[in-house]
Amino acid sequence: MKFRAPGEDAAGERAWETVRAAYAQRDPVTWPRRHARPLVAAAVVVAAVAAVLSPPGRSVVHSIRKAVGVQHAQTELFSLPSSGRLLVSGRGGTWIVNADGSRRRLGAYREAAWSPHGLFVAATKRNELVALDPKGSIRWTLPRRSPRFPTWTGNRTDTRIAYIAGGQLRIVAGDGTGDHAVGRAAPSRPAWMPGRKVLFWTGSTFVIYDDRSGSKHALGNFQHVFDPAIERSPGQSKVVYHGDVVFRGTGTFAQAVPSPDGRWLLVTWPTADQWVFVRPGTRRIVGVSRISSQFGGFPRVEGWCCAR
């Protein structure tokens, strides 16, 4: 039996976000391509508006919508198929979604992260890092310039929050004390590894920082197999879990997030404006449409945490 350290799956998922964001930054954009994008986008918008305004155009859009996404999807998120709670963030702020489908908007935060065991939430505003409870009551705030990408680790009595601010990776205790800079970091999500070590991207290399000893060392060729993983090809995406393709569809999947018990995956599908809950190893699929309208924009899932 393969040994898996506590929190290894969650750490791998967070590390994948760090790697993927860093890799995206490495893709250079030439001047002609950079300036051509707005022109192409404008042309597409004009063509789309013209098509939608005409009666035939409305029929075309309707057929496209039917071709993308899970058929017979629910129009509202009535409940989660597994225990635990979702934490989501986007243009509409940060929300907690309970297992019974009820939602609580915590506020106009840009990003968020669960504390260990889901007791608290770390969230960011324009110039503040904020810790609050699941009811939205603020416990403390830390003024920092444009804080981004909070991630929280530890146990019930000793926790740390890593985040990016002012071009630096910073770490602060869960009670808001001891905030300190670690080193230069690019704007991508840091990832806590087992043993109070944090992986971050400098813009040119990956670095692991040990918050106990204060030591840092750069990684050479970073390699990691992530489970679940999203694989993309032109026009379609698929989710691979334990070596098997468990779900595929047209367009782009953004995330594949395991439930706390590992029995379900939440696949976020911006192309279809859907969340799709997949039970690997079975044919059970639950689709939920109109996600953007329920959260004020298509959100990012910050975590599926902590069955009570």
Short mmCIF file of C-alpha atoms in Angstrom, two decimals:
data_model
loop_
_atom_site.label_atom_id
_atom_site.label_comp_id
_atom_site.label_asym_id
_atom_site.label_seq_id
_atom_site.Cartn_x
_atom_site.Cartn_y
_atom_site.Cartn_z
CA MET A 1 0.00 0.00 0.00
CA LYS A 2 1.42 3.39 -0.96
CA PHE A 3 1.90 5.77 1.98
CA ARG A 4 0.31 9.19 1.57
CA ALA A 5 1.20 11.98 3.96
CA PRO A 6 -1.68 13.90 5.61
CA GLY A 7 -2.84 16.65 3.28
CA GLU A 8 -0.79 15.30 0.37
CA ASP A 9 -3.65 15.42 -2.12
CA ALA A 10 -4.55 18.98 -1.18
CA ALA A 11 -0.90 20.00 -1.29
CA GLY A 12 -0.55 18.47 -4.74
CA GLU A 13 -3.56 20.35 -6.01
CA ARG A 14 -2.21 23.63 -4.65
CA ALA A 15 1.21 22.89 -6.14
CA TRP A 16 -0.43 22.25 -9.50
CA GLU A 17 -2.05 25.69 -9.40
CA THR A 18 1.36 27.22 -8.68
CA VAL A 19 3.03 25.33 -11.51
CA ARG A 20 0.26 26.01 -14.01
CA ALA A 21 0.14 29.73 -13.26
CA ALA A 22 3.92 29.99 -13.47
CA TYR A 23 4.00 28.12 -16.74
CA ALA A 24 1.42 30.46 -18.22
CA GLN A 25 3.65 33.40 -17.37
CA ARG A 26 6.49 31.83 -19.33
CA ASP A 27 4.57 32.00 -22.60
CA PRO A 28 5.96 35.08 -24.40
CA VAL A 29 3.64 37.32 -26.39
CA THR A 30 5.12 39.23 -29.31
CA TRP A 31 4.15 42.84 -30.07
CA PRO A 32 2.00 42.06 -33.16
CA ARG A 33 0.21 39.26 -31.36
CA ARG A 34 -0.37 41.36 -28.25
CA HIS A 35 -1.88 44.23 -30.22
CA ALA A 36 -3.82 42.00 -32.58
CA ARG A 37 -5.82 40.46 -29.76
CA PRO A 38 -8.04 43.51 -29.08
CA LEU A 39 -8.77 43.83 -32.81
CA VAL A 40 -9.71 40.17 -33.13
CA ALA A 41 -11.80 40.36 -29.96
CA ALA A 42 -13.63 43.44 -31.23
CA ALA A 43 -14.37 41.74 -34.53
CA VAL A 44 -15.69 38.66 -32.75
CA VAL A 45 -17.92 40.78 -30.50
CA VAL A 46 -19.36 42.73 -33.44
CA ALA A 47 -20.05 39.51 -35.34
CA ALA A 48 -21.58 37.87 -32.28
CA VAL A 49 -23.87 40.82 -31.57
CA ALA A 50 -25.00 40.93 -35.18
CA ALA A 51 -25.71 37.20 -35.12
CA VAL A 52 -27.62 37.27 -31.85
CA LEU A 53 -29.79 40.22 -32.88
CA SER A 54 -31.08 38.40 -35.95
CA PRO A 55 -33.73 35.64 -35.60
CA PRO A 56 -31.53 33.02 -37.33
CA GLY A 57 -28.70 34.08 -35.06
CA ARG A 58 -30.76 33.31 -31.99
CA SER A 59 -31.36 29.80 -33.31
CA VAL A 60 -27.64 29.27 -33.86
CA VAL A 61 -26.76 30.40 -30.33
CA HIS A 62 -29.44 28.12 -28.92
CA SER A 63 -28.07 25.12 -30.79
CA ILE A 64 -24.52 25.87 -29.59
CA ARG A 65 -25.68 26.09 -26.01
CA LYS A 66 -27.40 22.73 -26.33
CA ALA A 67 -24.25 21.18 -27.82
CA VAL A 68 -21.99 22.25 -24.93
CA GLY A 69 -22.56 21.07 -21.39
CA VAL A 70 -24.40 18.31 -19.58
CA GLN A 71 -27.92 17.80 -20.86
CA HIS A 72 -30.77 18.01 -18.36
CA ALA A 73 -28.54 19.86 -15.89
CA GLN A 74 -30.15 21.40 -12.85
CA THR A 75 -30.81 25.12 -13.18
CA GLU A 76 -29.83 25.76 -9.55
CA LEU A 77 -27.34 24.25 -7.13
CA PHE A 78 -29.85 22.54 -4.87
CA SER A 79 -27.31 20.54 -2.84
CA LEU A 80 -23.82 19.06 -2.92
CA PRO A 81 -23.60 15.31 -3.63
CA SER A 82 -21.19 14.85 -0.71
CA SER A 83 -20.57 16.31 2.73
CA GLY A 84 -18.44 19.38 3.30
CA ARG A 85 -18.62 22.99 2.15
CA LEU A 86 -17.35 24.83 -0.90
CA LEU A 87 -15.46 28.11 -0.77
CA VAL A 88 -15.67 30.05 -4.03
CA SER A 89 -14.47 33.46 -5.21
CA GLY A 90 -14.98 35.57 -8.30
CA ARG A 91 -16.30 38.88 -9.57
CA GLY A 92 -19.32 38.44 -7.34
CA GLY A 93 -17.20 38.15 -4.19
CA THR A 94 -16.48 35.20 -1.91
CA TRP A 95 -19.16 32.67 -0.99
CA ILE A 96 -19.54 29.59 1.19
CA VAL A 97 -21.79 26.88 -0.25
CA ASN A 98 -23.14 24.41 2.31
CA ALA A 99 -23.98 20.77 1.66
CA ASP A 100 -27.71 21.58 1.49
CA GLY A 101 -27.11 24.12 -1.28
CA SER A 102 -27.54 27.20 0.89
CA ARG A 103 -25.08 29.99 0.16
CA ARG A 104 -23.59 32.73 2.27
CA ARG A 105 -21.77 35.67 0.69
CA LEU A 106 -18.87 36.64 2.92
CA GLY A 107 -18.14 39.91 1.14
CA ALA A 108 -16.47 41.60 -1.80
CA TYR A 109 -13.23 39.64 -1.53
CA ARG A 110 -11.04 38.82 -4.52
CA GLU A 111 -9.62 35.48 -3.37
CA ALA A 112 -9.93 33.23 -0.34
CA ALA A 113 -8.67 30.08 1.35
CA TRP A 114 -9.93 27.76 4.07
CA SER A 115 -8.03 27.45 7.32
CA PRO A 116 -7.23 23.90 8.45
CA HIS A 117 -10.49 22.14 9.41
CA GLY A 118 -12.51 24.96 7.83
CA LEU A 119 -12.76 27.00 11.02
CA PHE A 120 -11.80 30.30 9.38
CA VAL A 121 -11.24 31.90 5.98
CA ALA A 122 -8.36 34.05 4.75
CA ALA A 123 -9.41 36.50 2.06
CA THR A 124 -7.97 39.44 0.15
CA LYS A 125 -9.20 42.91 -0.66
CA ARG A 126 -7.42 45.59 -2.66
CA ASN A 127 -4.99 46.47 0.13
CA GLU A 128 -5.89 44.08 2.96
CA LEU A 129 -5.42 40.50 4.00
CA VAL A 130 -8.42 39.54 6.12
CA ALA A 131 -9.22 36.62 8.42
CA LEU A 132 -12.90 35.96 9.10
CA ASP A 133 -15.16 33.22 10.35
CA PRO A 134 -17.63 31.31 8.14
CA LYS A 135 -20.39 33.74 9.15
CA GLY A 136 -18.43 36.66 7.71
CA SER A 137 -17.33 38.23 11.00
CA ILE A 138 -13.84 39.72 10.62
CA ARG A 139 -11.26 38.48 13.16
CA TRP A 140 -8.30 40.60 12.01
CA THR A 141 -6.97 42.55 9.06
CA LEU A 142 -3.44 43.18 7.82
CA PRO A 143 -2.84 46.19 5.54
CA ARG A 144 -0.62 45.20 2.61
CA ARG A 145 -0.30 46.45 -0.95
CA SER A 146 -2.45 44.34 -3.28
CA PRO A 147 -2.26 41.00 -1.43
CA ARG A 148 -2.96 37.95 -3.59
CA PHE A 149 -3.24 34.17 -3.48
CA PRO A 150 -3.63 33.34 0.24
CA THR A 151 -3.15 29.72 1.27
CA TRP A 152 -3.46 28.43 4.84
CA THR A 153 -1.83 25.42 6.53
CA GLY A 154 -1.25 23.95 9.99
CA ASN A 155 -3.29 22.38 12.77
CA ARG A 156 -5.88 23.73 15.19
CA THR A 157 -3.29 25.47 17.38
CA ASP A 158 -0.48 26.47 14.98
CA THR A 159 -1.29 27.80 11.52
CA ARG A 160 0.41 29.89 8.84
CA ILE A 161 -0.89 31.87 5.87
CA ALA A 162 1.33 32.34 2.82
CA TYR A 163 0.44 35.06 0.33
CA ILE A 164 1.97 37.35 -2.30
CA ALA A 165 2.22 41.13 -1.79
CA GLY A 166 4.54 43.78 -3.18
CA GLY A 167 6.37 41.24 -5.32
CA GLN A 168 7.28 39.21 -2.22
CA LEU A 169 6.16 35.93 -0.72
CA ARG A 170 5.02 36.71 2.81
CA ILE A 171 3.98 34.49 5.72
CA VAL A 172 1.86 35.44 8.72
CA ALA A 173 0.60 33.40 11.67
CA GLY A 174 -3.07 32.46 11.73
CA ASP A 175 -3.70 35.00 14.49
CA GLY A 176 -2.35 37.84 12.34
CA THR A 177 1.03 38.14 14.09
CA GLY A 178 4.61 37.70 12.91
CA ASP A 179 4.11 38.80 9.31
CA HIS A 180 7.41 38.63 7.40
CA ALA A 181 8.74 38.63 3.86
CA VAL A 182 10.44 35.51 2.53
CA GLY A 183 11.78 36.57 -0.86
CA ARG A 184 10.95 37.76 -4.36
CA ALA A 185 7.96 35.99 -5.86
CA ALA A 186 5.94 36.18 -9.04
CA PRO A 187 2.14 36.67 -8.86
CA SER A 188 1.13 33.00 -8.63
CA ARG A 189 -0.39 30.93 -5.85
CA PRO A 190 2.11 29.51 -3.32
CA ALA A 191 1.59 25.94 -2.18
CA TRP A 192 2.15 24.52 1.29
CA MET A 193 3.88 21.16 1.32
CA PRO A 194 3.85 18.66 4.23
CA GLY A 195 6.18 19.83 7.03
CA ARG A 196 5.57 23.63 6.97
CA LYS A 197 7.42 24.10 3.71
CA VAL A 198 6.03 26.32 0.98
CA LEU A 199 6.61 26.10 -2.76
CA PHE A 200 6.58 29.35 -4.75
CA TRP A 201 7.55 30.70 -8.15
CA THR A 202 10.08 33.53 -8.45
CA GLY A 203 9.40 34.23 -12.12
CA SER A 204 12.34 32.11 -13.24
CA THR A 205 12.51 29.11 -10.89
CA PHE A 206 10.63 27.22 -8.20
CA VAL A 207 11.82 27.62 -4.63
CA ILE A 208 10.97 25.69 -1.47
CA TYR A 209 11.10 27.71 1.75
CA ASP A 210 11.20 26.05 5.17
CA ASP A 211 9.33 28.29 7.61
CA ARG A 212 10.92 26.57 10.60
CA SER A 213 14.59 26.90 9.65
CA GLY A 214 14.29 29.85 7.27
CA SER A 215 16.23 27.94 4.61
CA LYS A 216 15.46 28.18 0.90
CA HIS A 217 16.56 26.05 -2.01
CA ALA A 218 15.75 26.25 -5.70
CA LEU A 219 14.37 23.28 -7.58
CA GLY A 220 15.87 22.07 -10.80
CA ASN A 221 13.46 20.32 -13.14
CA PHE A 222 10.20 20.31 -11.20
CA GLN A 223 8.16 17.20 -11.95
CA HIS A 224 4.97 16.07 -10.27
CA VAL A 225 2.04 13.87 -11.22
CA PHE A 226 -1.23 15.46 -10.16
CA ASP A 227 -4.39 13.56 -9.42
CA PRO A 228 -6.94 14.57 -10.54
CA ALA A 229 -5.50 16.28 -13.62
CA ILE A 230 -7.09 18.22 -16.46
CA GLU A 231 -5.75 17.53 -19.94
CA ARG A 232 -6.62 19.91 -22.74
CA SER A 233 -6.49 19.59 -26.51
CA PRO A 234 -7.93 21.90 -29.19
CA GLY A 235 -11.65 22.19 -28.60
CA GLN A 236 -12.00 19.76 -25.72
CA SER A 237 -10.90 18.84 -22.19
CA LYS A 238 -10.82 15.70 -20.10
CA VAL A 239 -10.33 14.84 -16.42
CA VAL A 240 -7.95 12.03 -15.52
CA TYR A 241 -8.28 10.48 -12.05
CA HIS A 242 -6.26 7.51 -10.80
CA GLY A 243 -5.12 6.93 -14.35
CA ASP A 244 -8.62 6.82 -15.87
CA VAL A 245 -10.48 9.39 -17.94
CA VAL A 246 -13.56 10.04 -15.83
CA PHE A 247 -15.07 12.96 -17.73
CA ARG A 248 -14.61 14.75 -21.03
CA GLY A 249 -16.35 17.60 -22.82
CA THR A 250 -16.20 20.38 -25.38
CA GLY A 251 -14.31 23.57 -24.56
CA THR A 252 -12.32 24.27 -21.42
CA PHE A 253 -12.46 22.80 -17.94
CA ALA A 254 -10.96 25.10 -15.32
CA GLN A 255 -10.68 22.88 -12.21
CA ALA A 256 -11.23 19.37 -10.91
CA VAL A 257 -11.72 19.50 -7.13
CA PRO A 258 -12.13 16.34 -5.00
CA SER A 259 -14.75 16.15 -2.26
CA PRO A 260 -13.46 15.75 1.32
CA ASP A 261 -14.08 11.98 1.20
CA GLY A 262 -12.55 11.67 -2.30
CA ARG A 263 -15.64 10.02 -3.78
CA TRP A 264 -16.72 12.91 -5.99
CA LEU A 265 -15.02 15.40 -8.26
CA LEU A 266 -16.32 18.88 -8.98
CA VAL A 267 -15.38 19.82 -12.54
CA THR A 268 -15.80 23.52 -13.30
CA TRP A 269 -16.69 24.18 -16.94
CA PRO A 270 -16.70 27.88 -17.91
CA THR A 271 -17.42 27.11 -21.57
CA ALA A 272 -20.77 25.62 -20.60
CA ASP A 273 -21.32 27.87 -17.55
CA GLN A 274 -21.73 24.66 -15.55
CA TRP A 275 -20.41 22.78 -12.57
CA VAL A 276 -20.39 19.03 -13.08
CA PHE A 277 -20.18 16.62 -10.15
CA VAL A 278 -18.67 13.31 -11.25
CA ARG A 279 -18.58 10.05 -9.25
CA PRO A 280 -15.49 8.20 -10.58
CA GLY A 281 -16.01 4.50 -11.17
CA THR A 282 -19.72 4.93 -11.78
CA ARG A 283 -21.93 6.60 -14.35
CA ARG A 284 -23.25 9.14 -11.86
CA ILE A 285 -23.00 12.72 -13.11
CA VAL A 286 -24.84 15.74 -11.73
CA GLY A 287 -24.72 18.90 -13.83
CA VAL A 288 -25.61 22.37 -12.57
CA SER A 289 -26.07 25.18 -15.10
CA ARG A 290 -26.29 28.98 -14.83
CA ILE A 291 -23.38 29.10 -12.39
CA SER A 292 -22.42 32.66 -13.34
CA SER A 293 -25.86 34.01 -12.49
CA GLN A 294 -25.79 32.32 -9.07
CA PHE A 295 -22.44 33.85 -8.05
CA GLY A 296 -22.26 37.14 -9.95
CA GLY A 297 -19.82 35.70 -12.49
CA PHE A 298 -18.17 32.34 -13.02
CA PRO A 299 -16.22 31.68 -9.81
CA ARG A 300 -13.06 29.85 -8.88
CA VAL A 301 -13.46 27.04 -6.36
CA GLU A 302 -11.02 27.79 -3.54
CA GLY A 303 -11.64 24.51 -1.74
CA TRP A 304 -14.09 21.74 -0.85
CA CYS A 305 -13.50 21.32 2.82
CA CYS A 306 -14.10 19.66 6.00
CA ALA A 307 -17.10 17.48 6.56
CA ARG A 308 -18.39 18.17 10.03
#
